[in-house]
Amino acid sequence: MRSKYIFIGIAVLLTVMISGCTGGDKIKTLIITGQGSDQLIWMTRSTAVMNILDNAGIFSTKLINTPPEGEDMSGFKPSFKKYDLVVIDYDGDPWPEKTVAALEEFVKAGGGVVRIQSVSSPGSPEPPSVTRTEKNDFEVRMQPVEHPVISGLPARWMHPGDVIIKGVPLSDESLVVLATAATPRRRGESSNPEPVILAKEEGKGRVFWTLLGTPDLEENKSLKCAGFIVTLQRGAEWAATGKVTQEVPFDFPTAADAVLRSDYAQLTPDEAYVLLSAYDVGKSTLPYLWLQSEIRKAAGNAETLMKLEKKMVGILESSEATLESKKLVMKELSWMGTDYCVPAITKLGSDERLKDDVDFALERLGVVK
Amino acid sequence: MYSKTSRRDFVRRAAAAAAGIFVVPSVIPSTALGMGGRLAPSDRVVMGAIGTGSQGMSNMNDFLRLNNMVQFVAVCDVDSKRLLAAKTRVDTVNKNSDCRTYGDFREFLAQEKLDAVSLALPDHWHGIIYTEAVNHKLNVYGEKPICRTIKDGQTIVAAVKKNNIIWQTGCWQRSQAHFRKGAELVINGRIGKIKSIEVGLPDGGRGIGTPPVMEVPPELNWEMWLGPAPKVPYRGVVHWNWRWILDYSGGQMTDWAGHHIDIANWGAGLEYTGPVEVSGSGVYPPEGIYNAPVEYDFLCKYENGIEMRVANSSRLEKGMGTTWYGDLGWIHTDRGNILTASDPKILEEVIGENEIHLYKSENHWQNFVDSVRTGNQPIAPIEPAYRSISVGLLGEIAMMTGETIRWDPVKEEIIGNPRASRLLSRPYRKPWELPTV
């Protein structure tokens, strides 16, 4: 157990050092952590949050710890002004009044704050009205409001292994509820939708607040959920800049199913291509969705489409690519392909297992009737 | 056995009955033809059914409820259990054991001499079976959406026109009073000039991942079920749930386009035309064999300036149903007798004698049978059904390609986009071909 702590500690330290080296035009971000219900658990989340923000490629992060629980907090007064964004991943002893006031001033002057769960502001205790449901898979519903954080995202998505925090006081009228969630209906339990993602503008600054992302010592599905990751990345950018420039990723979860990112990172194009070549419908259909989204993104751009077509023909010509990958590549080429792909498709016609797919593609491409 | 009574006989009889009255109204009321009472067996419409699953049985039951106006004599399905259930139902009503059964629609069409056929099949079969039934000069009650691709739809429309048969589409909302009332108020300008329309259709549901390949149940002819669709191993997804897979259907969107877009078009006078521009985006499930979009949101622009937004209901303030927005107000209608307006007084408006009166039918199945007997046009003919699903299918193409699709609603072709144009049809797996008209 002890070595686990040390390992995580070193990991955190290394990441801080690495991300501290990069800077440039990135959003200067201070992540504050240091207390939570269980040290190992909160450290898991802090590490995840830093990974998630680093993976977005637009933040330069620094992580600091408050003094441990029960110890003197009077010396805790980070210089918020040096940052564009302060991420509060903290649930513990009240901060000194001056620090809280400085944070408020930071926002009013145009700074951004992200609150991860933290049901009360760092200066005050948790309100007695707050309760937490058991861990569950549930659906998050985006509200029909125009907001940069949720613009273009699915209206409904599955979120795994998380709790819903109920009874959070939301008296502040400037708070905009961006998403709600309800526990799956159970006997004797109310399933009224609770706000889970919120945003507000304050002075010249902004606060993004997610109530999702409960860490655990097991699979941490709620943190690996692409929906949690992407809304956090978008919310953080919005809090810091008032805009969201990140594009909607192809793997955002939907009402059909949750999507987990094993290391908090999205598949790179190279990784996706390798997975596509090895396509096996029984394992994962995600690489196919990736291909389709790449084609859509390239819409109207002949040059990018040709680059894609060449990659796809590469799969048709590969002796290692699976039959299934060749089938789905031909299905897409059947409508978006050019003369370039025809010889590679025609050649596969001699393979009895691919004959139907070759006929399909060549007919749609107008090569044969 | 019941002798075949052709539509011409019915028309002749209808004319004879109508001769006693001074005017032949556009819709001859059934009472004028003595249709209200029980009919002698020889006067009944002789019918068969191809596709006897949930919707097929539901339609057959609706026909059987029509006070003995219809006599079913043959049924066809690729699932022998469902086929037997349909035969049993028919035999019980007919009090005999004569209902003939077929596992292959080609034999059904070659051997049966019928007045009409009820068709309820997965969408990927519509192009072939609808066209073949019409080419056999059968009157057809066909389920919406009438086609999986625009090319399939164009072929079916051409076949219906050429063979001059009675076609009723299963968009039964037209035969409900509140939908008609809403559409009639709109087409008569009670909310002013129509500016925009919102059509809310169901969200997609949960996925099932990819189930393992399994043995085909002995009652199912899987090869025949797939027919023109790509050959895939059986994974237990067949009846009902085929509609979440793009090889067979376009999901909730295309399933419901034939209802709420149809009503939208009816009220806005867009029944016989289509949009000139379509753009939008869809949300596709990341994992599993269900690949139809679970969310969708596209905008269709019409020549006359009307804009129609079609989206899954969670994205729309008014949710499910059709909402017309005019310069004087709005009207919203949905299932469950929902008809609301920006000002409730709009709904109390009376349509004057010289205004537009939309076709009135109180029972969609009865209306078909009446039309078969009189030769009059039913309430849901083929072209409006083709036009409503075309909107959905063009939306599907816009979402798949990520492009703004320009459409010529007269020539019925995509303008200046060869890639998107290829998506207007789907090649059929050999030996299946789209029949010629």
Coordinates of N, CA, C and O in Angstrom, one line a residue, chain B residues 329-434:
Chain B
G329 N -48.2 33.0 -35.8 CA -48.2 32.1 -34.7 C -47.7 30.7 -35.0 O -47.1 30.5 -36.1
W330 N -47.9 29.7 -34.1 CA -47.5 28.4 -34.4 C -48.6 27.4 -34.0 O -49.4 27.7 -33.2
I331 N -48.5 26.2 -34.6 CA -49.3 25.1 -34.3 C -48.4 23.8 -34.1 O -47.5 23.6 -34.9
H332 N -48.7 23.1 -33.0 CA -47.9 21.9 -32.7 C -48.8 20.7 -32.6 O -49.9 20.8 -32.1
T333 N -48.4 19.6 -33.2 CA -49.3 18.4 -33.1 C -48.4 17.2 -32.9 O -47.3 17.1 -33.4
D334 N -48.9 16.2 -32.2 CA -48.2 15.0 -31.9 C -49.2 13.9 -31.6 O -50.4 14.1 -31.5
R335 N -48.7 12.7 -31.5 CA -49.5 11.6 -31.1 C -50.1 11.8 -29.7 O -49.6 12.7 -28.9
G336 N -51.2 11.1 -29.3 CA -51.8 11.3 -28.0 C -52.7 12.5 -28.1 O -52.9 13.2 -27.1
N337 N -53.3 12.7 -29.3 CA -54.3 13.7 -29.5 C -53.8 15.1 -29.2 O -54.5 16.0 -28.8
I338 N -52.5 15.3 -29.3 CA -51.9 16.6 -29.0 C -52.0 17.6 -30.1 O -51.6 17.3 -31.3
L339 N -52.7 18.7 -29.9 CA -52.8 19.8 -30.9 C -52.9 21.1 -30.1 O -53.8 21.4 -29.4
T340 N -51.8 21.9 -30.2 CA -51.7 23.1 -29.4 C -51.3 24.2 -30.4 O -50.8 24.0 -31.5
A341 N -51.5 25.5 -29.9 CA -51.2 26.6 -30.8 C -50.7 27.8 -29.9 O -50.9 27.8 -28.7
S342 N -50.0 28.7 -30.6 CA -49.5 29.9 -29.9 C -50.7 30.6 -29.2 O -50.5 31.2 -28.1
D343 N -51.8 30.6 -29.9 CA -53.1 31.2 -29.3 C -54.2 30.1 -29.4 O -54.5 29.7 -30.5
P344 N -54.7 29.7 -28.3 CA -55.7 28.6 -28.4 C -56.9 28.9 -29.3 O -57.5 28.0 -29.8
K345 N -57.1 30.2 -29.5 CA -58.3 30.6 -30.4 C -58.1 30.1 -31.8 O -59.0 29.9 -32.5
I346 N -56.8 30.0 -32.2 CA -56.5 29.5 -33.5 C -57.2 28.1 -33.8 O -57.7 27.9 -34.8
L347 N -57.2 27.3 -32.7 CA -57.7 26.0 -32.8 C -59.2 25.9 -32.9 O -59.8 24.9 -33.3
E348 N -59.9 27.1 -32.6 CA -61.3 27.1 -32.7 C -61.8 27.6 -34.0 O -63.0 27.6 -34.3
E349 N -60.9 28.0 -34.9 CA -61.2 28.6 -36.2 C -62.0 27.5 -37.0 O -61.6 26.3 -37.0
V350 N -62.9 28.0 -37.8 CA -63.7 27.1 -38.6 C -63.2 27.3 -40.1 O -62.9 28.4 -40.5
I351 N -63.0 26.2 -40.8 CA -62.6 26.3 -42.2 C -63.8 26.5 -43.1 O -64.7 25.7 -43.0
G352 N -63.8 27.6 -43.8 CA -65.0 28.0 -44.6 C -65.2 27.0 -45.8 O -64.3 26.3 -46.2
E353 N -66.3 27.1 -46.4 CA -66.7 26.2 -47.5 C -65.8 26.3 -48.7 O -65.4 25.3 -49.3
N354 N -65.3 27.5 -48.9 CA -64.5 27.7 -50.1 C -63.0 27.6 -49.8 O -62.2 27.9 -50.7
E355 N -62.7 27.2 -48.6 CA -61.2 27.0 -48.3 C -60.8 25.6 -48.6 O -61.6 24.8 -49.1
I356 N -59.5 25.4 -48.3 CA -59.0 24.0 -48.6 C -59.5 23.0 -47.5 O -59.3 23.3 -46.3
H357 N -60.1 22.0 -48.0 CA -60.4 20.9 -47.0 C -59.6 19.7 -47.3 O -59.6 19.1 -48.4
L358 N -58.8 19.3 -46.4 CA -57.9 18.2 -46.6 C -58.7 16.9 -46.6 O -59.8 16.8 -45.9
Y359 N -58.2 15.9 -47.2 CA -58.8 14.6 -47.3 C -59.2 14.1 -45.9 O -58.3 14.1 -45.0
K360 N -60.4 13.6 -45.8 CA -60.8 13.2 -44.5 C -61.0 11.7 -44.5 O -61.7 11.1 -45.3
S361 N -60.3 11.0 -43.6 CA -60.5 9.6 -43.4 C -60.4 9.4 -41.9 O -59.7 10.0 -41.1
E362 N -61.3 8.5 -41.4 CA -61.4 8.3 -40.0 C -60.8 6.9 -39.6 O -60.6 6.6 -38.4
N363 N -60.5 6.1 -40.6 CA -59.9 4.8 -40.4 C -59.0 4.5 -41.6 O -59.4 4.4 -42.7
H364 N -57.7 4.4 -41.3 CA -56.7 4.3 -42.4 C -56.9 3.0 -43.2 O -56.7 3.0 -44.4
W365 N -57.2 1.9 -42.5 CA -57.3 0.6 -43.2 C -58.7 0.6 -44.0 O -58.7 0.1 -45.1
Q366 N -59.7 1.1 -43.4 CA -61.0 1.2 -44.0 C -60.9 2.1 -45.3 O -61.4 1.7 -46.4
N367 N -60.1 3.2 -45.2 CA -60.0 4.1 -46.3 C -59.3 3.4 -47.5 O -59.7 3.6 -48.6
F368 N -58.4 2.5 -47.2 CA -57.7 1.7 -48.2 C -58.7 0.8 -48.9 O -58.8 0.7 -50.1
V369 N -59.5 0.1 -48.1 CA -60.4 -0.9 -48.6 C -61.5 -0.2 -49.4 O -61.8 -0.6 -50.5
D370 N -62.0 1.0 -48.9 CA -62.9 1.8 -49.7 C -62.3 2.1 -51.0 O -63.0 2.1 -52.1
S371 N -61.1 2.6 -51.0 CA -60.5 3.0 -52.3 C -60.3 1.8 -53.3 O -60.5 2.0 -54.5
V372 N -60.0 0.7 -52.7 CA -59.9 -0.5 -53.6 C -61.2 -0.8 -54.3 O -61.3 -1.1 -55.4
R373 N -62.3 -0.6 -53.5 CA -63.6 -0.9 -54.0 C -64.1 0.2 -55.0 O -64.9 -0.1 -55.9
T374 N -63.8 1.5 -54.7 CA -64.3 2.6 -55.5 C -63.4 3.0 -56.6 O -63.8 3.6 -57.6
G375 N -62.1 2.7 -56.5 CA -61.1 3.2 -57.4 C -60.7 4.6 -57.1 O -59.9 5.2 -57.9
N376 N -61.2 5.2 -56.0 CA -60.7 6.6 -55.7 C -59.4 6.6 -55.0 O -59.0 5.6 -54.3
Q377 N -58.7 7.7 -55.1 CA -57.4 7.9 -54.4 C -57.6 7.7 -52.9 O -58.5 8.4 -52.3
P378 N -56.8 7.0 -52.2 CA -56.8 6.9 -50.8 C -56.1 8.1 -50.2 O -55.6 9.0 -50.9
I379 N -56.1 8.2 -48.8 CA -55.6 9.4 -48.2 C -54.1 9.5 -48.2 O -53.5 10.6 -48.1
A380 N -53.4 8.3 -48.3 CA -51.9 8.4 -48.3 C -51.3 7.7 -49.5 O -50.7 6.6 -49.4
P381 N -51.4 8.4 -50.7 CA -50.9 7.8 -51.9 C -49.4 7.7 -51.9 O -48.7 8.2 -51.0
I382 N -48.8 7.2 -52.9 CA -47.4 6.8 -52.9 C -46.5 8.1 -52.9 O -45.5 8.1 -52.2
E383 N -46.8 9.1 -53.7 CA -45.8 10.2 -53.9 C -45.6 11.0 -52.6 O -44.4 11.2 -52.3
P384 N -46.6 11.4 -51.9 CA -46.3 12.0 -50.6 C -45.4 11.2 -49.6 O -44.6 11.7 -48.9
A385 N -45.6 9.9 -49.7 CA -44.8 9.0 -48.8 C -43.4 9.0 -49.3 O -42.4 9.0 -48.5
Y386 N -43.2 9.0 -50.6 CA -41.8 9.1 -51.2 C -41.2 10.4 -50.8 O -40.0 10.5 -50.5
R387 N -42.0 11.5 -50.9 CA -41.4 12.8 -50.6 C -41.1 12.9 -49.1 O -40.1 13.6 -48.8
S388 N -41.8 12.4 -48.2 CA -41.5 12.5 -46.8 C -40.3 11.7 -46.4 O -39.4 12.2 -45.7
I389 N -40.1 10.5 -47.0 CA -38.9 9.7 -46.6 C -37.7 10.3 -47.3 O -36.6 10.2 -46.9
S390 N -37.9 10.9 -48.5 CA -36.8 11.5 -49.2 C -36.1 12.6 -48.3 O -34.9 12.7 -48.3
V391 N -36.9 13.3 -47.6 CA -36.4 14.3 -46.7 C -35.4 13.6 -45.7 O -34.3 14.0 -45.5
G392 N -35.9 12.5 -45.1 CA -35.1 11.7 -44.2 C -33.8 11.2 -44.8 O -32.7 11.2 -44.3
L393 N -34.0 10.6 -46.0 CA -32.8 10.0 -46.7 C -31.8 11.0 -47.2 O -30.6 10.8 -47.1
L394 N -32.3 12.2 -47.6 CA -31.3 13.3 -47.9 C -30.6 13.8 -46.7 O -29.4 14.1 -46.7
G395 N -31.4 13.8 -45.5 CA -30.7 14.2 -44.3 C -29.7 13.2 -43.9 O -28.6 13.5 -43.5
E396 N -30.0 11.9 -44.1 CA -29.0 10.8 -43.8 C -27.7 11.0 -44.7 O -26.6 10.9 -44.2
I397 N -27.9 11.3 -46.0 CA -26.8 11.5 -46.8 C -25.9 12.8 -46.4 O -24.7 12.7 -46.3
A398 N -26.6 13.8 -46.0 CA -25.9 15.0 -45.5 C -25.1 14.7 -44.3 O -24.0 15.1 -44.1
M399 N -25.7 13.9 -43.4 CA -25.0 13.6 -42.1 C -23.8 12.6 -42.4 O -22.8 12.7 -41.8
M400 N -24.0 11.7 -43.3 CA -22.9 10.7 -43.6 C -21.8 11.4 -44.3 O -20.6 11.0 -44.0
T401 N -22.1 12.3 -45.2 CA -21.0 12.9 -46.0 C -20.4 14.1 -45.3 O -19.3 14.5 -45.6
G402 N -21.2 14.7 -44.4 CA -20.7 15.9 -43.8 C -20.8 17.1 -44.7 O -20.3 18.2 -44.5
E403 N -21.6 17.0 -45.8 CA -21.7 18.0 -46.8 C -23.1 18.6 -46.8 O -24.1 18.0 -46.4
T404 N -23.2 19.9 -47.3 CA -24.5 20.5 -47.6 C -24.9 19.9 -49.0 O -24.2 20.0 -50.0
I405 N -26.1 19.2 -49.0 CA -26.6 18.6 -50.2 C -27.5 19.5 -50.9 O -28.5 20.0 -50.3
R406 N -27.2 19.7 -52.2 CA -28.2 20.5 -53.0 C -29.0 19.5 -53.8 O -28.5 18.6 -54.5
W407 N -30.3 19.7 -53.8 CA -31.2 18.7 -54.4 C -32.2 19.4 -55.3 O -32.7 20.5 -55.1
D408 N -32.4 18.7 -56.5 CA -33.3 19.2 -57.5 C -34.6 18.4 -57.3 O -34.7 17.3 -57.6
P409 N -35.7 19.0 -56.7 CA -36.9 18.3 -56.3 C -37.7 17.9 -57.6 O -38.6 17.1 -57.5
V410 N -37.4 18.5 -58.7 CA -38.2 18.2 -59.9 C -37.5 17.0 -60.6 O -38.1 16.0 -60.9
K411 N -36.2 17.2 -60.9 CA -35.5 16.1 -61.5 C -35.2 15.0 -60.5 O -34.8 13.9 -60.9
E412 N -35.3 15.3 -59.3 CA -35.0 14.3 -58.2 C -33.6 13.8 -58.2 O -33.4 12.6 -58.3
E413 N -32.7 14.7 -58.3 CA -31.3 14.3 -58.2 C -30.4 15.3 -57.4 O -30.8 16.5 -57.3
I414 N -29.3 14.8 -56.9 CA -28.4 15.7 -56.2 C -27.6 16.5 -57.2 O -27.2 15.9 -58.2
I415 N -27.4 17.8 -56.9 CA -26.7 18.7 -57.9 C -25.3 18.8 -57.5 O -24.9 19.1 -56.4
G416 N -24.4 18.5 -58.5 CA -23.0 18.8 -58.4 C -22.2 18.1 -57.3 O -21.3 18.7 -56.7
N417 N -22.6 16.9 -56.9 CA -21.9 16.2 -55.9 C -21.9 14.7 -56.2 O -22.8 13.9 -55.7
P418 N -21.0 14.2 -57.1 CA -21.0 12.8 -57.5 C -20.9 11.8 -56.3 O -21.5 10.8 -56.3
R419 N -20.1 12.2 -55.3 CA -19.9 11.3 -54.2 C -21.2 11.1 -53.5 O -21.7 10.0 -53.2
A420 N -21.9 12.2 -53.1 CA -23.2 12.1 -52.4 C -24.2 11.4 -53.3 O -25.1 10.6 -52.8
S421 N -24.1 11.6 -54.6 CA -25.1 11.0 -55.5 C -25.1 9.5 -55.5 O -26.1 8.8 -55.7
R422 N -23.9 9.0 -55.2 CA -23.8 7.5 -55.1 C -24.6 7.0 -54.0 O -25.0 5.8 -54.0
L423 N -24.8 7.8 -53.0 CA -25.6 7.3 -51.8 C -27.1 7.3 -52.0 O -27.9 7.0 -51.2
L424 N -27.5 7.7 -53.2 CA -28.9 7.7 -53.6 C -29.4 6.3 -53.8 O -30.6 6.0 -53.8
S425 N -28.5 5.3 -53.9 CA -28.9 3.9 -54.1 C -27.9 3.0 -53.4 O -26.8 3.5 -53.0
R426 N -28.3 1.8 -53.1 CA -27.4 0.8 -52.6 C -27.4 -0.4 -53.5 O -28.5 -0.9 -53.8
P427 N -26.2 -0.8 -53.9 CA -26.2 -2.0 -54.8 C -26.8 -3.2 -54.0 O -26.6 -3.3 -52.8
Y428 N -27.5 -4.0 -54.7 CA -28.1 -5.2 -54.1 C -27.1 -6.4 -54.2 O -26.4 -6.6 -55.2
R429 N -27.1 -7.2 -53.2 CA -26.3 -8.4 -53.3 C -26.9 -9.4 -54.3 O -28.1 -9.6 -54.3
K430 N -26.0 -10.0 -55.1 CA -26.5 -10.9 -56.1 C -27.1 -12.1 -55.4 O -26.7 -12.5 -54.4
P431 N -28.2 -12.7 -56.0 CA -28.7 -12.5 -57.4 C -29.8 -11.4 -57.4 O -30.5 -11.2 -58.4
W432 N -30.0 -10.7 -56.3 CA -31.1 -9.8 -56.2 C -30.9 -8.5 -57.0 O -29.8 -8.0 -57.0
E433 N -31.9 -8.0 -57.6 CA -31.9 -6.8 -58.4 C -33.1 -6.0 -58.2 O -34.2 -6.6 -57.9
L434 N -33.0 -4.7 -58.2 CA -34.2 -3.9 -58.2 C -35.0 -4.1 -59.5 O -34.4 -4.0 -60.6

